[in-house]
Short mmCIF file of N, CA and C in Angstrom, two decimals:
data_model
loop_
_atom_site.label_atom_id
_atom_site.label_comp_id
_atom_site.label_asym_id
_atom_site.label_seq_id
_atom_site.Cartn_x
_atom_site.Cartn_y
_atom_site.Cartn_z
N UNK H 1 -37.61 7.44 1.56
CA UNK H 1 -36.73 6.53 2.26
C UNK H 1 -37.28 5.12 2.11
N UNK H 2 -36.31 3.96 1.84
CA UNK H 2 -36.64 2.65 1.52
C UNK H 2 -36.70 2.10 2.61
N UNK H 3 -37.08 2.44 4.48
CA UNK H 3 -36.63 1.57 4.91
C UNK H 3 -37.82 1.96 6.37
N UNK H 4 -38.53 0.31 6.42
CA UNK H 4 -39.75 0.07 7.08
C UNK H 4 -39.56 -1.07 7.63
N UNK H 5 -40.15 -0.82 8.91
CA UNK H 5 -40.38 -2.58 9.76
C UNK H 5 -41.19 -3.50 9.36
N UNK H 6 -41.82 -2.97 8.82
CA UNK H 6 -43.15 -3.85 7.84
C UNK H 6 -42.63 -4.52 6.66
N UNK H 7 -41.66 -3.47 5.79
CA UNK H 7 -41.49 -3.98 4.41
C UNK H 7 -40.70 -5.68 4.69
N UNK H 8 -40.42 -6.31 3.60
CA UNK H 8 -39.32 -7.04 3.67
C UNK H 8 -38.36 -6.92 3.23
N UNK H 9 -36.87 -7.01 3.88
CA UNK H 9 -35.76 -6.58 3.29
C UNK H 9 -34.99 -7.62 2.86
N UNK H 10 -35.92 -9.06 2.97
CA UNK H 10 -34.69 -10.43 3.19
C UNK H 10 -33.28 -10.55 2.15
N UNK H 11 -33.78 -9.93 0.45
CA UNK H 11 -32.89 -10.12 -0.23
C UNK H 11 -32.11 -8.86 -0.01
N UNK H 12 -32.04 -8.28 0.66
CA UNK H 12 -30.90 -7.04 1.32
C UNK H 12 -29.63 -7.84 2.51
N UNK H 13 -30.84 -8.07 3.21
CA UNK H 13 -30.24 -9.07 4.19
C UNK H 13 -29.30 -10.12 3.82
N UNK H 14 -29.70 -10.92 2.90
CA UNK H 14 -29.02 -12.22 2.08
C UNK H 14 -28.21 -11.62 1.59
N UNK H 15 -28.00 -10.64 0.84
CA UNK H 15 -26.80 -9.89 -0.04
C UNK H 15 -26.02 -9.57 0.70
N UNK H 16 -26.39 -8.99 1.97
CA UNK H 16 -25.47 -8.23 3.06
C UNK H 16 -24.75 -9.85 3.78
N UNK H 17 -25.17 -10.78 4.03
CA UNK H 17 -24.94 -11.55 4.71
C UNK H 17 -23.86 -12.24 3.87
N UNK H 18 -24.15 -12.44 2.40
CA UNK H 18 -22.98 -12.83 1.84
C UNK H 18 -21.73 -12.54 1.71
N UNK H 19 -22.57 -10.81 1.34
CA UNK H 19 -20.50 -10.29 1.30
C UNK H 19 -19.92 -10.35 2.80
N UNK H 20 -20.59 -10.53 3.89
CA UNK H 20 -19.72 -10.68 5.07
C UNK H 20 -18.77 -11.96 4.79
N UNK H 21 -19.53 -13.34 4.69
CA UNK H 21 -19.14 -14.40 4.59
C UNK H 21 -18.04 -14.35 3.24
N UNK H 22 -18.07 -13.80 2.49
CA UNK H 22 -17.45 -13.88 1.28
C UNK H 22 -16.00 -13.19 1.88
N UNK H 23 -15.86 -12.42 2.85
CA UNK H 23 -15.13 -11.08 2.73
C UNK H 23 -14.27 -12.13 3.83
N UNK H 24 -14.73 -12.35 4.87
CA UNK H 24 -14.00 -13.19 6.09
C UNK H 24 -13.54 -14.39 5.19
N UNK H 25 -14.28 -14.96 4.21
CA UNK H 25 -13.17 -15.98 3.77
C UNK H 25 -12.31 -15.51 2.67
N UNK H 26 -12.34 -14.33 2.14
CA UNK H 26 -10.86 -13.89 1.49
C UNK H 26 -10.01 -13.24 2.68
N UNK H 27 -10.69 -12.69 3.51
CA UNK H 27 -9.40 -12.46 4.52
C UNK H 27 -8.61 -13.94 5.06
N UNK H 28 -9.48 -14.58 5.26
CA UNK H 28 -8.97 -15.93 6.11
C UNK H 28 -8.22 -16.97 4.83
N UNK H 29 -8.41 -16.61 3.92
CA UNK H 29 -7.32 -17.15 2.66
C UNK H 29 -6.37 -16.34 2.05
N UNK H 30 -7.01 -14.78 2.55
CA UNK H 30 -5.64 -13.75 2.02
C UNK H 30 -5.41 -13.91 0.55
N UNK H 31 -6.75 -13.93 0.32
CA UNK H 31 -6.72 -13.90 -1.11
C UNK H 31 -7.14 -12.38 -1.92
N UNK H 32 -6.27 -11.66 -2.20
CA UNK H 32 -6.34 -10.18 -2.61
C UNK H 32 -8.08 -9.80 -3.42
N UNK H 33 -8.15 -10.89 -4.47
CA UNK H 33 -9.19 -10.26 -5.02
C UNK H 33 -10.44 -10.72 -4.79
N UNK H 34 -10.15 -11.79 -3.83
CA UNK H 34 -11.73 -12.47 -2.99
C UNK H 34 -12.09 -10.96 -2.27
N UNK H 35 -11.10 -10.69 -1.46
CA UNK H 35 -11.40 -9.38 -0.32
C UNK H 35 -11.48 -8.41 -1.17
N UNK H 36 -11.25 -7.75 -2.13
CA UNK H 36 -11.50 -6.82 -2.96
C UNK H 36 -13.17 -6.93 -3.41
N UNK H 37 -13.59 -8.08 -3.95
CA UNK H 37 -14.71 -8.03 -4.44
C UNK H 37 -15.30 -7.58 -3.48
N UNK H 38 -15.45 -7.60 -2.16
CA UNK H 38 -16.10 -7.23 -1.01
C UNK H 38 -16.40 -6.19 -0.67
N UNK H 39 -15.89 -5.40 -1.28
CA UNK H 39 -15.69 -3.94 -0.83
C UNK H 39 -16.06 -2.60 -2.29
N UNK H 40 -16.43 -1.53 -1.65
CA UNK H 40 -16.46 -0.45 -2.75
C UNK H 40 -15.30 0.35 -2.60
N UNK H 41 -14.84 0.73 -3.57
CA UNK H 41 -14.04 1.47 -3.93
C UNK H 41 -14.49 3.19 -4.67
N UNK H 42 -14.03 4.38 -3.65
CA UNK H 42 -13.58 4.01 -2.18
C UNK H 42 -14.08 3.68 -1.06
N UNK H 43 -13.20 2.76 0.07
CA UNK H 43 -13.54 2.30 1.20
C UNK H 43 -13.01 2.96 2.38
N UNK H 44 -14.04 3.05 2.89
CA UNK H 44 -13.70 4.10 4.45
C UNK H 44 -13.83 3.03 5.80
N UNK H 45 -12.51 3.12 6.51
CA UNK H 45 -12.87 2.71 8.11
C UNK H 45 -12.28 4.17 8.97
N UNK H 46 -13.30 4.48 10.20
CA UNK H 46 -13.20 4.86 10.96
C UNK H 46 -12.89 3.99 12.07
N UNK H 47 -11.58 4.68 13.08
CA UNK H 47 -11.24 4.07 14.15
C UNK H 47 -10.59 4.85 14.59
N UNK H 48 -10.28 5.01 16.18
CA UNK H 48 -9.60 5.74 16.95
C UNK H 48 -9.38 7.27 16.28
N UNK H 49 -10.86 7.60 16.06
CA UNK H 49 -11.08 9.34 15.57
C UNK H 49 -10.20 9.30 14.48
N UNK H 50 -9.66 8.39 13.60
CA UNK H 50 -9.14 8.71 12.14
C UNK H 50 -10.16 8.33 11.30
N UNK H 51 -10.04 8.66 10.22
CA UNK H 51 -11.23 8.14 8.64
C UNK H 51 -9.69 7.53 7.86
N UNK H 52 -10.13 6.27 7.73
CA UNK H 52 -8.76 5.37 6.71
C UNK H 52 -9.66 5.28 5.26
N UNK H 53 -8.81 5.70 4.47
CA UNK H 53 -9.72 5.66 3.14
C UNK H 53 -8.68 4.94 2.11
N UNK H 54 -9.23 3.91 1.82
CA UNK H 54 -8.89 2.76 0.06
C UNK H 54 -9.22 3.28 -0.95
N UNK H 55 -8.64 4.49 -1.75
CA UNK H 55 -8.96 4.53 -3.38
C UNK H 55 -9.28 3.45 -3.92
N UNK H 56 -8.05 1.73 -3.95
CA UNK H 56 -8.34 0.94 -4.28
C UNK H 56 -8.01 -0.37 -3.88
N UNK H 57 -7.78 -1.19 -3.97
CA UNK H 57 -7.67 -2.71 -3.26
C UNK H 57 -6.16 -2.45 -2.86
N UNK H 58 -5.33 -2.03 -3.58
CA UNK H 58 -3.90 -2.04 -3.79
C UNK H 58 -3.38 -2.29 -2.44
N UNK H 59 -3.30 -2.00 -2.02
CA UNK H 59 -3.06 -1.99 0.01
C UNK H 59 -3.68 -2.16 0.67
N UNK H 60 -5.06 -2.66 0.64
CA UNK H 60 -5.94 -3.20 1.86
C UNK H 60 -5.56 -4.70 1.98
N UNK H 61 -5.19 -5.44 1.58
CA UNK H 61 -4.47 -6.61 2.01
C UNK H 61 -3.24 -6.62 2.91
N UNK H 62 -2.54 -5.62 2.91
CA UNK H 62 -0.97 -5.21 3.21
C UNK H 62 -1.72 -4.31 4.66
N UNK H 63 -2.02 -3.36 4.41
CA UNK H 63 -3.01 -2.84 5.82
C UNK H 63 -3.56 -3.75 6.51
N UNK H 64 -4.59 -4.66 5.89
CA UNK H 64 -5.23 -5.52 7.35
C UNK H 64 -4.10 -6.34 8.25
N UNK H 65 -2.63 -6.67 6.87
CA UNK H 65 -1.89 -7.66 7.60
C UNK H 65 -0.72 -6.77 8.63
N UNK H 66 -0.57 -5.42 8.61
CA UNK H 66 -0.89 -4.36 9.21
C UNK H 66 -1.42 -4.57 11.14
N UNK H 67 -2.52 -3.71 10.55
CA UNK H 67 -3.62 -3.98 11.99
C UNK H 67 -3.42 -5.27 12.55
N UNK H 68 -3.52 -6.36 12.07
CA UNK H 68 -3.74 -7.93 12.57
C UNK H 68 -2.69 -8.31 13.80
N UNK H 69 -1.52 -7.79 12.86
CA UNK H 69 -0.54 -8.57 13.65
C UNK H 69 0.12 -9.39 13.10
N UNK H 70 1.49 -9.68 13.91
CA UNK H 70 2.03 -10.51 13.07
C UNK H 70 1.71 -12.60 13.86
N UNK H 71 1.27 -12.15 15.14
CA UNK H 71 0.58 -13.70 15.53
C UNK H 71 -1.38 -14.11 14.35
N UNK H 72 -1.57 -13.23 14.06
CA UNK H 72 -2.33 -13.36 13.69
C UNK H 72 -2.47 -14.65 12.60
N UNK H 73 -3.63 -15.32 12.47
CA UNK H 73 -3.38 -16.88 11.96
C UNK H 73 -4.95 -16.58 11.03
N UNK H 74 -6.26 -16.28 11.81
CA UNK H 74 -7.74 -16.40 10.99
C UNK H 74 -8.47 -15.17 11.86
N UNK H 75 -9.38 -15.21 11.45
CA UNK H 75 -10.10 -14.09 11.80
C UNK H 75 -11.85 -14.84 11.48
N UNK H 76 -12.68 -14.48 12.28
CA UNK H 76 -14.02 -15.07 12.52
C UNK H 76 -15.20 -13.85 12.89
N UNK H 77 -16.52 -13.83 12.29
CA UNK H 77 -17.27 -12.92 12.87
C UNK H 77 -17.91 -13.50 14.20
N UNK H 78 -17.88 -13.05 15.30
CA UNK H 78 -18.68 -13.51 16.77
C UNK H 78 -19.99 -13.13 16.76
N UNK H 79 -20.39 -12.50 15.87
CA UNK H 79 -21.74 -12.11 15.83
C UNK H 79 -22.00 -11.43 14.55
N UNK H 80 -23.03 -11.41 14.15
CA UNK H 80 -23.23 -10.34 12.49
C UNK H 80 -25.31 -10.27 12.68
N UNK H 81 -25.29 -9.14 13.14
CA UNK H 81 -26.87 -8.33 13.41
C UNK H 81 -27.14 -7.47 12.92
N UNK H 82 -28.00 -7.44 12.11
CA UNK H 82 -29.10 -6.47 11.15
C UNK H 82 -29.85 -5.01 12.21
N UNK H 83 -28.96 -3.88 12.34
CA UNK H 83 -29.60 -2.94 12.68
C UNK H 83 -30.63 -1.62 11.70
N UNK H 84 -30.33 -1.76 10.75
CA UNK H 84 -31.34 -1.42 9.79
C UNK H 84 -31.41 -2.03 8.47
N UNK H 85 -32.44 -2.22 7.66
CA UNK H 85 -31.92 -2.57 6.29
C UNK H 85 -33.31 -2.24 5.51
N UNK H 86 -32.85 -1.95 4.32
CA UNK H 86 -33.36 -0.85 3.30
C UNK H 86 -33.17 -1.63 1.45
N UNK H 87 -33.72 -1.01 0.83
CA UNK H 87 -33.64 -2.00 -0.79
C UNK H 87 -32.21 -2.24 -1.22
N UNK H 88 -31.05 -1.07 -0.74
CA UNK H 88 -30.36 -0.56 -1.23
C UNK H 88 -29.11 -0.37 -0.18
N UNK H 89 -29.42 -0.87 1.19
CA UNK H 89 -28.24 -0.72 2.06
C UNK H 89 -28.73 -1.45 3.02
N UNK H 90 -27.47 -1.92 3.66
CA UNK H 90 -27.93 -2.87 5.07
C UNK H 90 -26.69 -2.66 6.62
N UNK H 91 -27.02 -1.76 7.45
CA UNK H 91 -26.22 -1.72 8.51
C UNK H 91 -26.18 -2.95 9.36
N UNK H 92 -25.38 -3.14 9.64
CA UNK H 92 -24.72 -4.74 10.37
C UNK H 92 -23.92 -4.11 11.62
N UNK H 93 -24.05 -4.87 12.88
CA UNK H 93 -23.68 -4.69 13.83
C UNK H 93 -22.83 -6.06 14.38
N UNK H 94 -21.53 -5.71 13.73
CA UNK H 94 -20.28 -6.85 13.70
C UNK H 94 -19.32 -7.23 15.06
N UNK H 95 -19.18 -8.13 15.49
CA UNK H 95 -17.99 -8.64 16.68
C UNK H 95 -17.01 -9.17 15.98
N UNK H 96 -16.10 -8.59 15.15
CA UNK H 96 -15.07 -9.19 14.71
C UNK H 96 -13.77 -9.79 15.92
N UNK H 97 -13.10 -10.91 15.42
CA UNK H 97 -12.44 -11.61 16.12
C UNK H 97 -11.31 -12.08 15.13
N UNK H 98 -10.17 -11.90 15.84
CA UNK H 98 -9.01 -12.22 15.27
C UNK H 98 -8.66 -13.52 16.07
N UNK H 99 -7.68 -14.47 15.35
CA UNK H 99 -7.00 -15.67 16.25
C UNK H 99 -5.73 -16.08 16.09
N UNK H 100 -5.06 -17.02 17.48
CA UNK H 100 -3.98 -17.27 16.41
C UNK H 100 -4.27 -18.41 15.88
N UNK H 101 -2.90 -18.92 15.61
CA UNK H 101 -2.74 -20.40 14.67
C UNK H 101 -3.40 -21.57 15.52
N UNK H 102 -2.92 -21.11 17.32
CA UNK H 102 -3.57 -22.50 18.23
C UNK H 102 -5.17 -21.82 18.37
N UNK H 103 -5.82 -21.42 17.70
CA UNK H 103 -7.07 -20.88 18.41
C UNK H 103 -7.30 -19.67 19.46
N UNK H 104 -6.16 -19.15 19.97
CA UNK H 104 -6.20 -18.39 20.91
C UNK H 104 -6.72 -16.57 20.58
N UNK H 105 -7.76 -16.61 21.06
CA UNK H 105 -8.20 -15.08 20.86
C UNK H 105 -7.54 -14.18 21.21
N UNK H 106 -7.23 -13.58 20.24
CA UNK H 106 -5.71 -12.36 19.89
C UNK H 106 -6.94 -11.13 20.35
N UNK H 107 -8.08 -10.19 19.97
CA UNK H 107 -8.95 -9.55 20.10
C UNK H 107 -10.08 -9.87 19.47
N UNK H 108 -11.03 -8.65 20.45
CA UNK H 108 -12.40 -9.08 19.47
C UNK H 108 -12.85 -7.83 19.83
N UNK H 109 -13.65 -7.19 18.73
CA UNK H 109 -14.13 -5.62 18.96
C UNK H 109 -15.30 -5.61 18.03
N UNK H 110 -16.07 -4.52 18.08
CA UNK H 110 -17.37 -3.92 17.94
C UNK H 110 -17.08 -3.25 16.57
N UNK H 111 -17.96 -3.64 15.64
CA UNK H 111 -18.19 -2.90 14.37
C UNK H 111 -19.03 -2.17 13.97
N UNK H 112 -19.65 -1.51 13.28
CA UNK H 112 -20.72 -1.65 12.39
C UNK H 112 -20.09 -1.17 10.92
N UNK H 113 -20.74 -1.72 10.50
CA UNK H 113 -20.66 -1.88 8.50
C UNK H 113 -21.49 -2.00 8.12
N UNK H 114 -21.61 -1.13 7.14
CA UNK H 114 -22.35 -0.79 6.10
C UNK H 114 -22.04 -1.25 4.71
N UNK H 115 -22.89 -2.31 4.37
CA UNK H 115 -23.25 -2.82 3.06
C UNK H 115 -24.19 -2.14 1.94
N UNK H 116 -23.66 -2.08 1.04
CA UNK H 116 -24.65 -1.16 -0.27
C UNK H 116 -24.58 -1.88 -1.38
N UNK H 117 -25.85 -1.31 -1.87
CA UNK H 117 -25.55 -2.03 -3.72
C UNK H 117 -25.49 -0.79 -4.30
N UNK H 118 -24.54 -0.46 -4.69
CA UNK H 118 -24.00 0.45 -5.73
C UNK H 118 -23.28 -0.67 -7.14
N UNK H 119 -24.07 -0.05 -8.54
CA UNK H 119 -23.98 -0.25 -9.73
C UNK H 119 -24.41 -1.87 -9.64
N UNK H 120 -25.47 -2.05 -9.11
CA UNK H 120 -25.83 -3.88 -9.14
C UNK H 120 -24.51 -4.79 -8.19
N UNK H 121 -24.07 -4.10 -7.54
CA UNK H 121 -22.94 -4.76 -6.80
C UNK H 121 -23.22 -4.25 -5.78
N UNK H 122 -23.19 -5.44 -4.13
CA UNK H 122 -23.50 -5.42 -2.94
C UNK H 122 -22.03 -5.85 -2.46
N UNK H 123 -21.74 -4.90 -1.66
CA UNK H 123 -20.23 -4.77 -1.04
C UNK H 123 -20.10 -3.98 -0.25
N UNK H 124 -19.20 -4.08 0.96
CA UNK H 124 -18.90 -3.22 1.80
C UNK H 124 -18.64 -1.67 2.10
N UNK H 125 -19.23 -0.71 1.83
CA UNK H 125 -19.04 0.73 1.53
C UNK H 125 -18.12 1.24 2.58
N UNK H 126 -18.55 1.00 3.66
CA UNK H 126 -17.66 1.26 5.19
C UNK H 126 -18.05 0.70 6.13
N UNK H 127 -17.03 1.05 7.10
CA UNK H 127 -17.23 0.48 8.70
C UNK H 127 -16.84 1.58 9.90
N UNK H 128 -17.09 1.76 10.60
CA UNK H 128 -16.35 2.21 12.29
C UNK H 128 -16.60 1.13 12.88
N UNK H 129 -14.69 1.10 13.38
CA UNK H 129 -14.46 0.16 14.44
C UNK H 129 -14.03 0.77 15.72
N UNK H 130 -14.29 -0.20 17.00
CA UNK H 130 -13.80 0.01 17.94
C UNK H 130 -12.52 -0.91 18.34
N UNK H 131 -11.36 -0.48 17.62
CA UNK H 131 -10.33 -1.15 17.54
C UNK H 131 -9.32 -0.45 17.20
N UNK H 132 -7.88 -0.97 17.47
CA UNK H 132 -7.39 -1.97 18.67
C UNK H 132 -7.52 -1.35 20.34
N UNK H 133 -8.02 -2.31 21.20
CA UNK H 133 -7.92 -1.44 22.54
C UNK H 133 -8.67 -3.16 23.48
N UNK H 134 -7.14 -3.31 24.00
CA UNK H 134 -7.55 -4.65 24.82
C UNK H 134 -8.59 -4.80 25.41
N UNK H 135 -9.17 -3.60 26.35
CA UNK H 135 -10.46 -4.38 27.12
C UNK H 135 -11.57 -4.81 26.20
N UNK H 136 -11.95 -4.12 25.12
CA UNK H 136 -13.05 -4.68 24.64
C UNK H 136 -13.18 -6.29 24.35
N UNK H 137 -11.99 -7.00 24.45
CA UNK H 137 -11.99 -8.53 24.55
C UNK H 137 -13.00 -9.11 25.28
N UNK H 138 -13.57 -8.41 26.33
CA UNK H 138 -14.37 -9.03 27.59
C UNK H 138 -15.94 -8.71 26.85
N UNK H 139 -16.46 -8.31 25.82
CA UNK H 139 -17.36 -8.34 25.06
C UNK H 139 -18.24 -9.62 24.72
N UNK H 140 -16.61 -10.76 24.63
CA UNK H 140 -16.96 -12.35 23.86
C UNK H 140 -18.39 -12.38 23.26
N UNK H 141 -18.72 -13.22 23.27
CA UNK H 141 -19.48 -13.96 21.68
C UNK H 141 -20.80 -13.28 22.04
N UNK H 142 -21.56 -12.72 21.31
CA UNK H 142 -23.08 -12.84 21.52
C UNK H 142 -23.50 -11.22 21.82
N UNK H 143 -23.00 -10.81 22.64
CA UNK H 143 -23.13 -9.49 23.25
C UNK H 143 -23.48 -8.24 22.43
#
């Protein structure tokens, strides 16, 4: 197993940290193959006891706009925390946040995602969310 409190994982970390940032700004430009690069194919989210699985990009643009909503305007991470990380994978403990157009927080819920480098490429393998379900809004920033 690659994965120690001692070792250093920073360029795991940095890789993982990018494709977050990379991935929230193709969602937030809705740009099909920005958000594609982000991700492995296939991509799994768990939520509300289902497994959602992406053979390939083809409809994960059309799905998130889907889930979102139709007030939906940007989307922002409230938090992004390193709960394990390894040469080769990095679990992240995500507060994703949706908004609308005036700023107004539509939801915000609890992630974790899992980042991997599979074939020299660091991208999103999966996630379980705790989403959609209003109370978790009262979570806000930091928590």
């Amino acid at each position: 197993m690659n994965l120690s409190h001692s070792e250093d994982f920073s360029r795991s970390i940095s890789a993982a940290m990018q494709v977050m940032q990379a991935h929230i700004d193709g969602i937030n430009a809705q740009d099909r193959d920005a958000i594609a690069a982000t991700l492995h194919f296939p991509h799994y989210r768990l939520t509300d006891g289902k497994l959602k699985v992406w053979e390939s990009s083809d409809r994960y643009l059309s799905d998130f706009h889907t889930r979102a909503g139709g007030d939906w305007s940007y989307s922002a991470w409230g938090h992004l925390k390193v709960v394990h990380a390894g040469n080769d994978k990095v679990h992240l403990d995500v507060l994703v946040e949706r908004y609308t157009a005036d700023g107004t927080l539509l939801i915000a819920f609890p992630s974790l995602w899992v980042i991997a480098l599979i074939g020299d490429v660091w991208a999103a393998q999966l996630r379980s969310s705790f989403a959609p379900d209003d109370r978790i809004i009262s979570l806000g920033r930091g928590e």
